[in-house]
């Protein structure tokens, strides 16, 4: 999916689920897509998983992870559900060993295309381009300043690393 259509589809998903506002209520988005969610002891190396059967989905996320990371995981699993799950009666399972933030989507050799796409779409759901721009303007933020990025991350309930990567992917950092 092109960058533009990914951004547009993420925004449409948020508008359709009445969640296009800061911070994005990612669990409400999942519920409105008829996805169930459950925190579970998944062990150190698994961030989350998604089971899909007959168009219905269930998300499991790591109960030991920080809240901002759980939000990113849920968003990533929503992306798999919308972009990669097939509408078949056969059960499909997506397991995420760790959800990485990648600055450059093309240089990450050996990384599954769907994983890169789920990370990008997940980031676009949690940090929609239009709302990021709106918050930068509203608070008159200078992105050369680390504290501005940290403030922006807090506004969107994401980690500073996730926000930093998102801004880089949106070519909003110098
Ligand atoms: Zn994944």
PDB file of C-alpha atoms and ligand atoms in Angstrom:
ATOM      1  CA  UNK A   1       0.000   0.000   0.000  1.00  0.00           C
ATOM      2  CA  UNK A   2       1.335   3.445  -0.856  1.00  0.00           C
ATOM      3  CA  UNK A   3       2.087   5.907   1.918  1.00  0.00           C
ATOM      4  CA  UNK A   4      -0.802   8.123   0.833  1.00  0.00           C
ATOM      5  CA  UNK A   5      -3.419   5.370   0.723  1.00  0.00           C
ATOM      6  CA  UNK A   6      -2.181   4.028   4.059  1.00  0.00           C
ATOM      7  CA  UNK A   7      -2.589   7.443   5.680  1.00  0.00           C
ATOM      8  CA  UNK A   8      -6.014   7.919   4.099  1.00  0.00           C
ATOM      9  CA  UNK A   9      -7.262   4.472   5.111  1.00  0.00           C
ATOM     10  CA  UNK A  10      -6.049   4.918   8.701  1.00  0.00           C
ATOM     11  CA  UNK A  11      -7.853   8.256   8.960  1.00  0.00           C
ATOM     12  CA  UNK A  12     -11.030   6.771   7.466  1.00  0.00           C
ATOM     13  CA  UNK A  13     -10.897   3.894   9.967  1.00  0.00           C
ATOM     14  CA  UNK A  14     -10.715   6.404  12.839  1.00  0.00           C
ATOM     15  CA  UNK A  15     -13.528   8.556  11.444  1.00  0.00           C
ATOM     16  CA  UNK A  16     -15.737   5.511  10.800  1.00  0.00           C
ATOM     17  CA  UNK A  17     -15.241   4.368  14.390  1.00  0.00           C
ATOM     18  CA  UNK A  18     -15.738   7.880  15.799  1.00  0.00           C
ATOM     19  CA  UNK A  19     -12.201   7.974  17.199  1.00  0.00           C
ATOM     20  CA  UNK A  20     -10.515  10.734  15.204  1.00  0.00           C
ATOM     21  CA  UNK A  21      -9.364  12.760  18.195  1.00  0.00           C
ATOM     22  CA  UNK A  22      -6.374  13.078  20.549  1.00  0.00           C
ATOM     23  CA  UNK A  23      -5.511  10.746  22.189  1.00  0.00           C
ATOM     24  CA  UNK A  24      -6.900   8.037  19.937  1.00  0.00           C
ATOM     25  CA  UNK A  25      -9.056   5.621  21.957  1.00  0.00           C
ATOM     26  CA  UNK A  26      -7.535   2.572  20.287  1.00  0.00           C
ATOM     27  CA  UNK A  27      -9.519   0.062  22.349  1.00  0.00           C
ATOM     28  CA  UNK A  28     -12.770   1.737  21.299  1.00  0.00           C
ATOM     29  CA  UNK A  29     -11.637   1.414  17.680  1.00  0.00           C
ATOM     30  CA  UNK A  30     -11.032  -2.322  18.199  1.00  0.00           C
ATOM     31  CA  UNK A  31     -14.416  -2.783  19.879  1.00  0.00           C
ATOM     32  CA  UNK A  32     -16.234  -0.946  17.094  1.00  0.00           C
ATOM     33  CA  UNK A  33     -14.551  -3.314  14.627  1.00  0.00           C
ATOM     34  CA  UNK A  34     -15.997  -6.186  16.714  1.00  0.00           C
ATOM     35  CA  UNK A  35     -12.589  -7.237  17.949  1.00  0.00           C
ATOM     36  CA  UNK A  36     -12.283  -8.576  21.483  1.00  0.00           C
ATOM     37  CA  UNK A  37      -9.178  -7.829  23.569  1.00  0.00           C
ATOM     38  CA  UNK A  38      -7.511  -9.557  26.436  1.00  0.00           C
ATOM     39  CA  UNK A  39      -4.341  -8.902  28.425  1.00  0.00           C
ATOM     40  CA  UNK A  40      -2.422 -12.129  28.891  1.00  0.00           C
ATOM     41  CA  UNK A  41       0.871 -13.448  30.276  1.00  0.00           C
ATOM     42  CA  UNK A  42       2.519 -13.956  26.890  1.00  0.00           C
ATOM     43  CA  UNK A  43       6.105 -14.231  28.078  1.00  0.00           C
ATOM     44  CA  UNK A  44       9.004 -11.910  27.477  1.00  0.00           C
ATOM     45  CA  UNK A  45       9.225 -12.094  23.705  1.00  0.00           C
ATOM     46  CA  UNK A  46       5.636 -11.890  22.541  1.00  0.00           C
ATOM     47  CA  UNK A  47       3.980  -8.472  22.320  1.00  0.00           C
ATOM     48  CA  UNK A  48       0.644  -9.632  21.045  1.00  0.00           C
ATOM     49  CA  UNK A  49      -1.396 -11.857  18.827  1.00  0.00           C
ATOM     50  CA  UNK A  50      -4.496 -11.880  16.731  1.00  0.00           C
ATOM     51  CA  UNK A  51      -6.807 -14.797  16.001  1.00  0.00           C
ATOM     52  CA  UNK A  52      -9.276 -14.395  13.157  1.00  0.00           C
ATOM     53  CA  UNK A  53     -12.015 -16.801  12.227  1.00  0.00           C
ATOM     54  CA  UNK A  54     -14.919 -16.127   9.925  1.00  0.00           C
ATOM     55  CA  UNK A  55     -14.388 -12.369   9.978  1.00  0.00           C
ATOM     56  CA  UNK A  56     -14.316 -12.159  13.767  1.00  0.00           C
ATOM     57  CA  UNK A  57     -11.123 -11.393  15.632  1.00  0.00           C
ATOM     58  CA  UNK A  58      -9.599 -11.564  19.098  1.00  0.00           C
ATOM     59  CA  UNK A  59      -6.503  -9.653  20.190  1.00  0.00           C
ATOM     60  CA  UNK A  60      -4.214 -10.771  22.985  1.00  0.00           C
ATOM     61  CA  UNK A  61      -1.612  -8.362  24.324  1.00  0.00           C
ATOM     62  CA  UNK A  62       1.186  -8.704  26.849  1.00  0.00           C
ATOM     63  CA  UNK A  63      -0.090  -7.895  30.353  1.00  0.00           C
ATOM     64  CA  UNK A  64       3.459  -7.125  31.557  1.00  0.00           C
ATOM     65  CA  UNK A  65       4.158  -4.416  28.999  1.00  0.00           C
ATOM     66  CA  UNK A  66       3.859  -0.683  29.585  1.00  0.00           C
ATOM     67  CA  UNK A  67       0.547   0.915  28.629  1.00  0.00           C
ATOM     68  CA  UNK A  68       1.984   2.833  25.667  1.00  0.00           C
ATOM     69  CA  UNK A  69       3.439  -0.389  24.299  1.00  0.00           C
ATOM     70  CA  UNK A  70       0.132  -2.234  24.756  1.00  0.00           C
ATOM     71  CA  UNK A  71      -1.597   0.515  22.795  1.00  0.00           C
ATOM     72  CA  UNK A  72       0.922   0.125  19.984  1.00  0.00           C
ATOM     73  CA  UNK A  73       0.427  -3.658  19.995  1.00  0.00           C
ATOM     74  CA  UNK A  74      -3.372  -3.356  19.845  1.00  0.00           C
ATOM     75  CA  UNK A  75      -3.050  -0.880  16.992  1.00  0.00           C
ATOM     76  CA  UNK A  76      -0.666  -3.234  15.160  1.00  0.00           C
ATOM     77  CA  UNK A  77      -3.099  -6.143  15.532  1.00  0.00           C
ATOM     78  CA  UNK A  78      -5.972  -3.980  14.266  1.00  0.00           C
ATOM     79  CA  UNK A  79      -3.800  -3.335  11.208  1.00  0.00           C
ATOM     80  CA  UNK A  80      -3.340  -7.087  10.619  1.00  0.00           C
ATOM     81  CA  UNK A  81      -7.086  -7.551  10.993  1.00  0.00           C
ATOM     82  CA  UNK A  82      -7.969  -4.831   8.478  1.00  0.00           C
ATOM     83  CA  UNK A  83      -5.154  -5.386   5.983  1.00  0.00           C
ATOM     84  CA  UNK A  84      -4.029  -9.001   6.163  1.00  0.00           C
ATOM     85  CA  UNK A  85      -6.728 -11.286   7.550  1.00  0.00           C
ATOM     86  CA  UNK A  86      -8.789 -13.180   5.022  1.00  0.00           C
ATOM     87  CA  UNK A  87     -12.540 -13.507   5.328  1.00  0.00           C
ATOM     88  CA  UNK A  88     -12.444 -17.264   5.523  1.00  0.00           C
ATOM     89  CA  UNK A  89     -13.846 -19.764   7.971  1.00  0.00           C
ATOM     90  CA  UNK A  90     -10.377 -21.182   8.466  1.00  0.00           C
ATOM     91  CA  UNK A  91      -8.762 -19.788  11.619  1.00  0.00           C
ATOM     92  CA  UNK A  92      -5.757 -17.531  11.078  1.00  0.00           C
ATOM     93  CA  UNK A  93      -3.201 -16.662  13.699  1.00  0.00           C
ATOM     94  CA  UNK A  94      -0.825 -13.699  13.776  1.00  0.00           C
ATOM     95  CA  UNK A  95       1.849 -13.722  16.473  1.00  0.00           C
ATOM     96  CA  UNK A  96       4.058 -10.708  17.127  1.00  0.00           C
ATOM     97  CA  UNK A  97       7.312 -11.530  18.810  1.00  0.00           C
ATOM     98  CA  UNK A  98       8.205  -7.921  19.252  1.00  0.00           C
ATOM     99  CA  UNK A  99       6.729  -4.966  17.529  1.00  0.00           C
ATOM    100  CA  UNK A 100       9.632  -2.912  16.288  1.00  0.00           C
ATOM    101  CA  UNK A 101       9.619   0.726  15.305  1.00  0.00           C
ATOM    102  CA  UNK A 102      11.494   1.114  12.074  1.00  0.00           C
ATOM    103  CA  UNK A 103      12.655   4.427  10.839  1.00  0.00           C
ATOM    104  CA  UNK A 104      13.202   3.384   7.254  1.00  0.00           C
ATOM    105  CA  UNK A 105      10.680   0.887   5.970  1.00  0.00           C
ATOM    106  CA  UNK A 106      12.758  -0.115   2.958  1.00  0.00           C
ATOM    107  CA  UNK A 107      16.116  -0.750   4.596  1.00  0.00           C
ATOM    108  CA  UNK A 108      14.824  -3.369   7.034  1.00  0.00           C
ATOM    109  CA  UNK A 109      15.986  -6.442   5.148  1.00  0.00           C
ATOM    110  CA  UNK A 110      14.487  -9.760   6.045  1.00  0.00           C
ATOM    111  CA  UNK A 111      11.482  -8.175   7.736  1.00  0.00           C
ATOM    112  CA  UNK A 112       8.157  -9.523   6.587  1.00  0.00           C
ATOM    113  CA  UNK A 113       6.279  -7.066   4.365  1.00  0.00           C
ATOM    114  CA  UNK A 114       3.073  -7.502   6.378  1.00  0.00           C
ATOM    115  CA  UNK A 115       4.900  -6.665   9.603  1.00  0.00           C
ATOM    116  CA  UNK A 116       6.315  -3.459   8.177  1.00  0.00           C
ATOM    117  CA  UNK A 117       2.882  -2.524   6.877  1.00  0.00           C
ATOM    118  CA  UNK A 118       1.184  -3.357  10.196  1.00  0.00           C
ATOM    119  CA  UNK A 119       3.720  -1.169  12.020  1.00  0.00           C
ATOM    120  CA  UNK A 120       3.117   1.725   9.638  1.00  0.00           C
ATOM    121  CA  UNK A 121      -0.655   1.408   9.697  1.00  0.00           C
ATOM    122  CA  UNK A 122      -0.647   0.925  13.469  1.00  0.00           C
ATOM    123  CA  UNK A 123       1.411   4.104  13.866  1.00  0.00           C
ATOM    124  CA  UNK A 124      -0.948   5.969  11.528  1.00  0.00           C
ATOM    125  CA  UNK A 125      -3.923   4.902  13.658  1.00  0.00           C
ATOM    126  CA  UNK A 126      -2.352   6.029  16.935  1.00  0.00           C
ATOM    127  CA  UNK A 127      -0.725   9.141  15.471  1.00  0.00           C
ATOM    128  CA  UNK A 128      -2.852  10.211  12.494  1.00  0.00           C
ATOM    129  CA  UNK A 129      -0.985  12.686  10.320  1.00  0.00           C
ATOM    130  CA  UNK A 130      -3.688  15.361  10.425  1.00  0.00           C
ATOM    131  CA  UNK A 131      -3.967  15.278  14.211  1.00  0.00           C
ATOM    132  CA  UNK A 132      -0.178  15.313  14.675  1.00  0.00           C
ATOM    133  CA  UNK A 133       0.003  18.424  12.486  1.00  0.00           C
ATOM    134  CA  UNK A 134      -2.905  19.964  14.395  1.00  0.00           C
ATOM    135  CA  UNK A 135      -1.247  19.405  17.785  1.00  0.00           C
ATOM    136  CA  UNK A 136       2.082  20.795  16.573  1.00  0.00           C
ATOM    137  CA  UNK A 137       0.335  23.958  15.429  1.00  0.00           C
ATOM    138  CA  UNK A 138      -1.949  24.252  18.446  1.00  0.00           C
ATOM    139  CA  UNK A 139       0.963  24.049  20.899  1.00  0.00           C
ATOM    140  CA  UNK A 140       3.381  25.867  18.615  1.00  0.00           C
ATOM    141  CA  UNK A 141       5.925  23.051  18.951  1.00  0.00           C
ATOM    142  CA  UNK A 142       9.439  23.228  17.608  1.00  0.00           C
ATOM    143  CA  UNK A 143      10.383  19.650  16.661  1.00  0.00           C
ATOM    144  CA  UNK A 144      14.103  20.396  16.945  1.00  0.00           C
ATOM    145  CA  UNK A 145      13.411  20.349  20.661  1.00  0.00           C
ATOM    146  CA  UNK A 146      13.419  16.886  22.303  1.00  0.00           C
ATOM    147  CA  UNK A 147      10.939  18.094  24.894  1.00  0.00           C
ATOM    148  CA  UNK A 148       8.468  19.009  22.187  1.00  0.00           C
ATOM    149  CA  UNK A 149       8.540  15.425  20.892  1.00  0.00           C
ATOM    150  CA  UNK A 150       8.119  14.094  24.408  1.00  0.00           C
ATOM    151  CA  UNK A 151       5.134  16.423  24.971  1.00  0.00           C
ATOM    152  CA  UNK A 152       3.609  15.312  21.683  1.00  0.00           C
ATOM    153  CA  UNK A 153       4.120  11.650  22.684  1.00  0.00           C
ATOM    154  CA  UNK A 154       2.306  12.284  25.969  1.00  0.00           C
ATOM    155  CA  UNK A 155      -0.602  13.960  24.178  1.00  0.00           C
ATOM    156  CA  UNK A 156      -1.044  10.880  21.968  1.00  0.00           C
ATOM    157  CA  UNK A 157      -0.304   8.331  24.742  1.00  0.00           C
ATOM    158  CA  UNK A 158       2.564   6.757  22.822  1.00  0.00           C
ATOM    159  CA  UNK A 159       6.239   6.302  23.659  1.00  0.00           C
ATOM    160  CA  UNK A 160       8.678   9.040  22.714  1.00  0.00           C
ATOM    161  CA  UNK A 161      10.479   6.528  20.469  1.00  0.00           C
ATOM    162  CA  UNK A 162       7.246   5.735  18.625  1.00  0.00           C
ATOM    163  CA  UNK A 163       6.474   9.436  18.136  1.00  0.00           C
ATOM    164  CA  UNK A 164      10.002  10.152  17.017  1.00  0.00           C
ATOM    165  CA  UNK A 165       9.827   7.390  14.393  1.00  0.00           C
ATOM    166  CA  UNK A 166       6.429   8.511  13.238  1.00  0.00           C
ATOM    167  CA  UNK A 167       7.626  12.099  12.744  1.00  0.00           C
ATOM    168  CA  UNK A 168      10.626  10.807  10.810  1.00  0.00           C
ATOM    169  CA  UNK A 169       8.404   8.655   8.581  1.00  0.00           C
ATOM    170  CA  UNK A 170       6.156  11.648   7.957  1.00  0.00           C
ATOM    171  CA  UNK A 171       9.285  13.628   6.998  1.00  0.00           C
ATOM    172  CA  UNK A 172       8.435  16.122   9.712  1.00  0.00           C
ATOM    173  CA  UNK A 173      11.858  15.958  11.358  1.00  0.00           C
ATOM    174  CA  UNK A 174      14.818  17.747   9.864  1.00  0.00           C
TER     175      UNK A 174
HETATM  176 ZN1  LIG B   1       2.529  -8.282  13.254  1.00  0.00          ZN
END
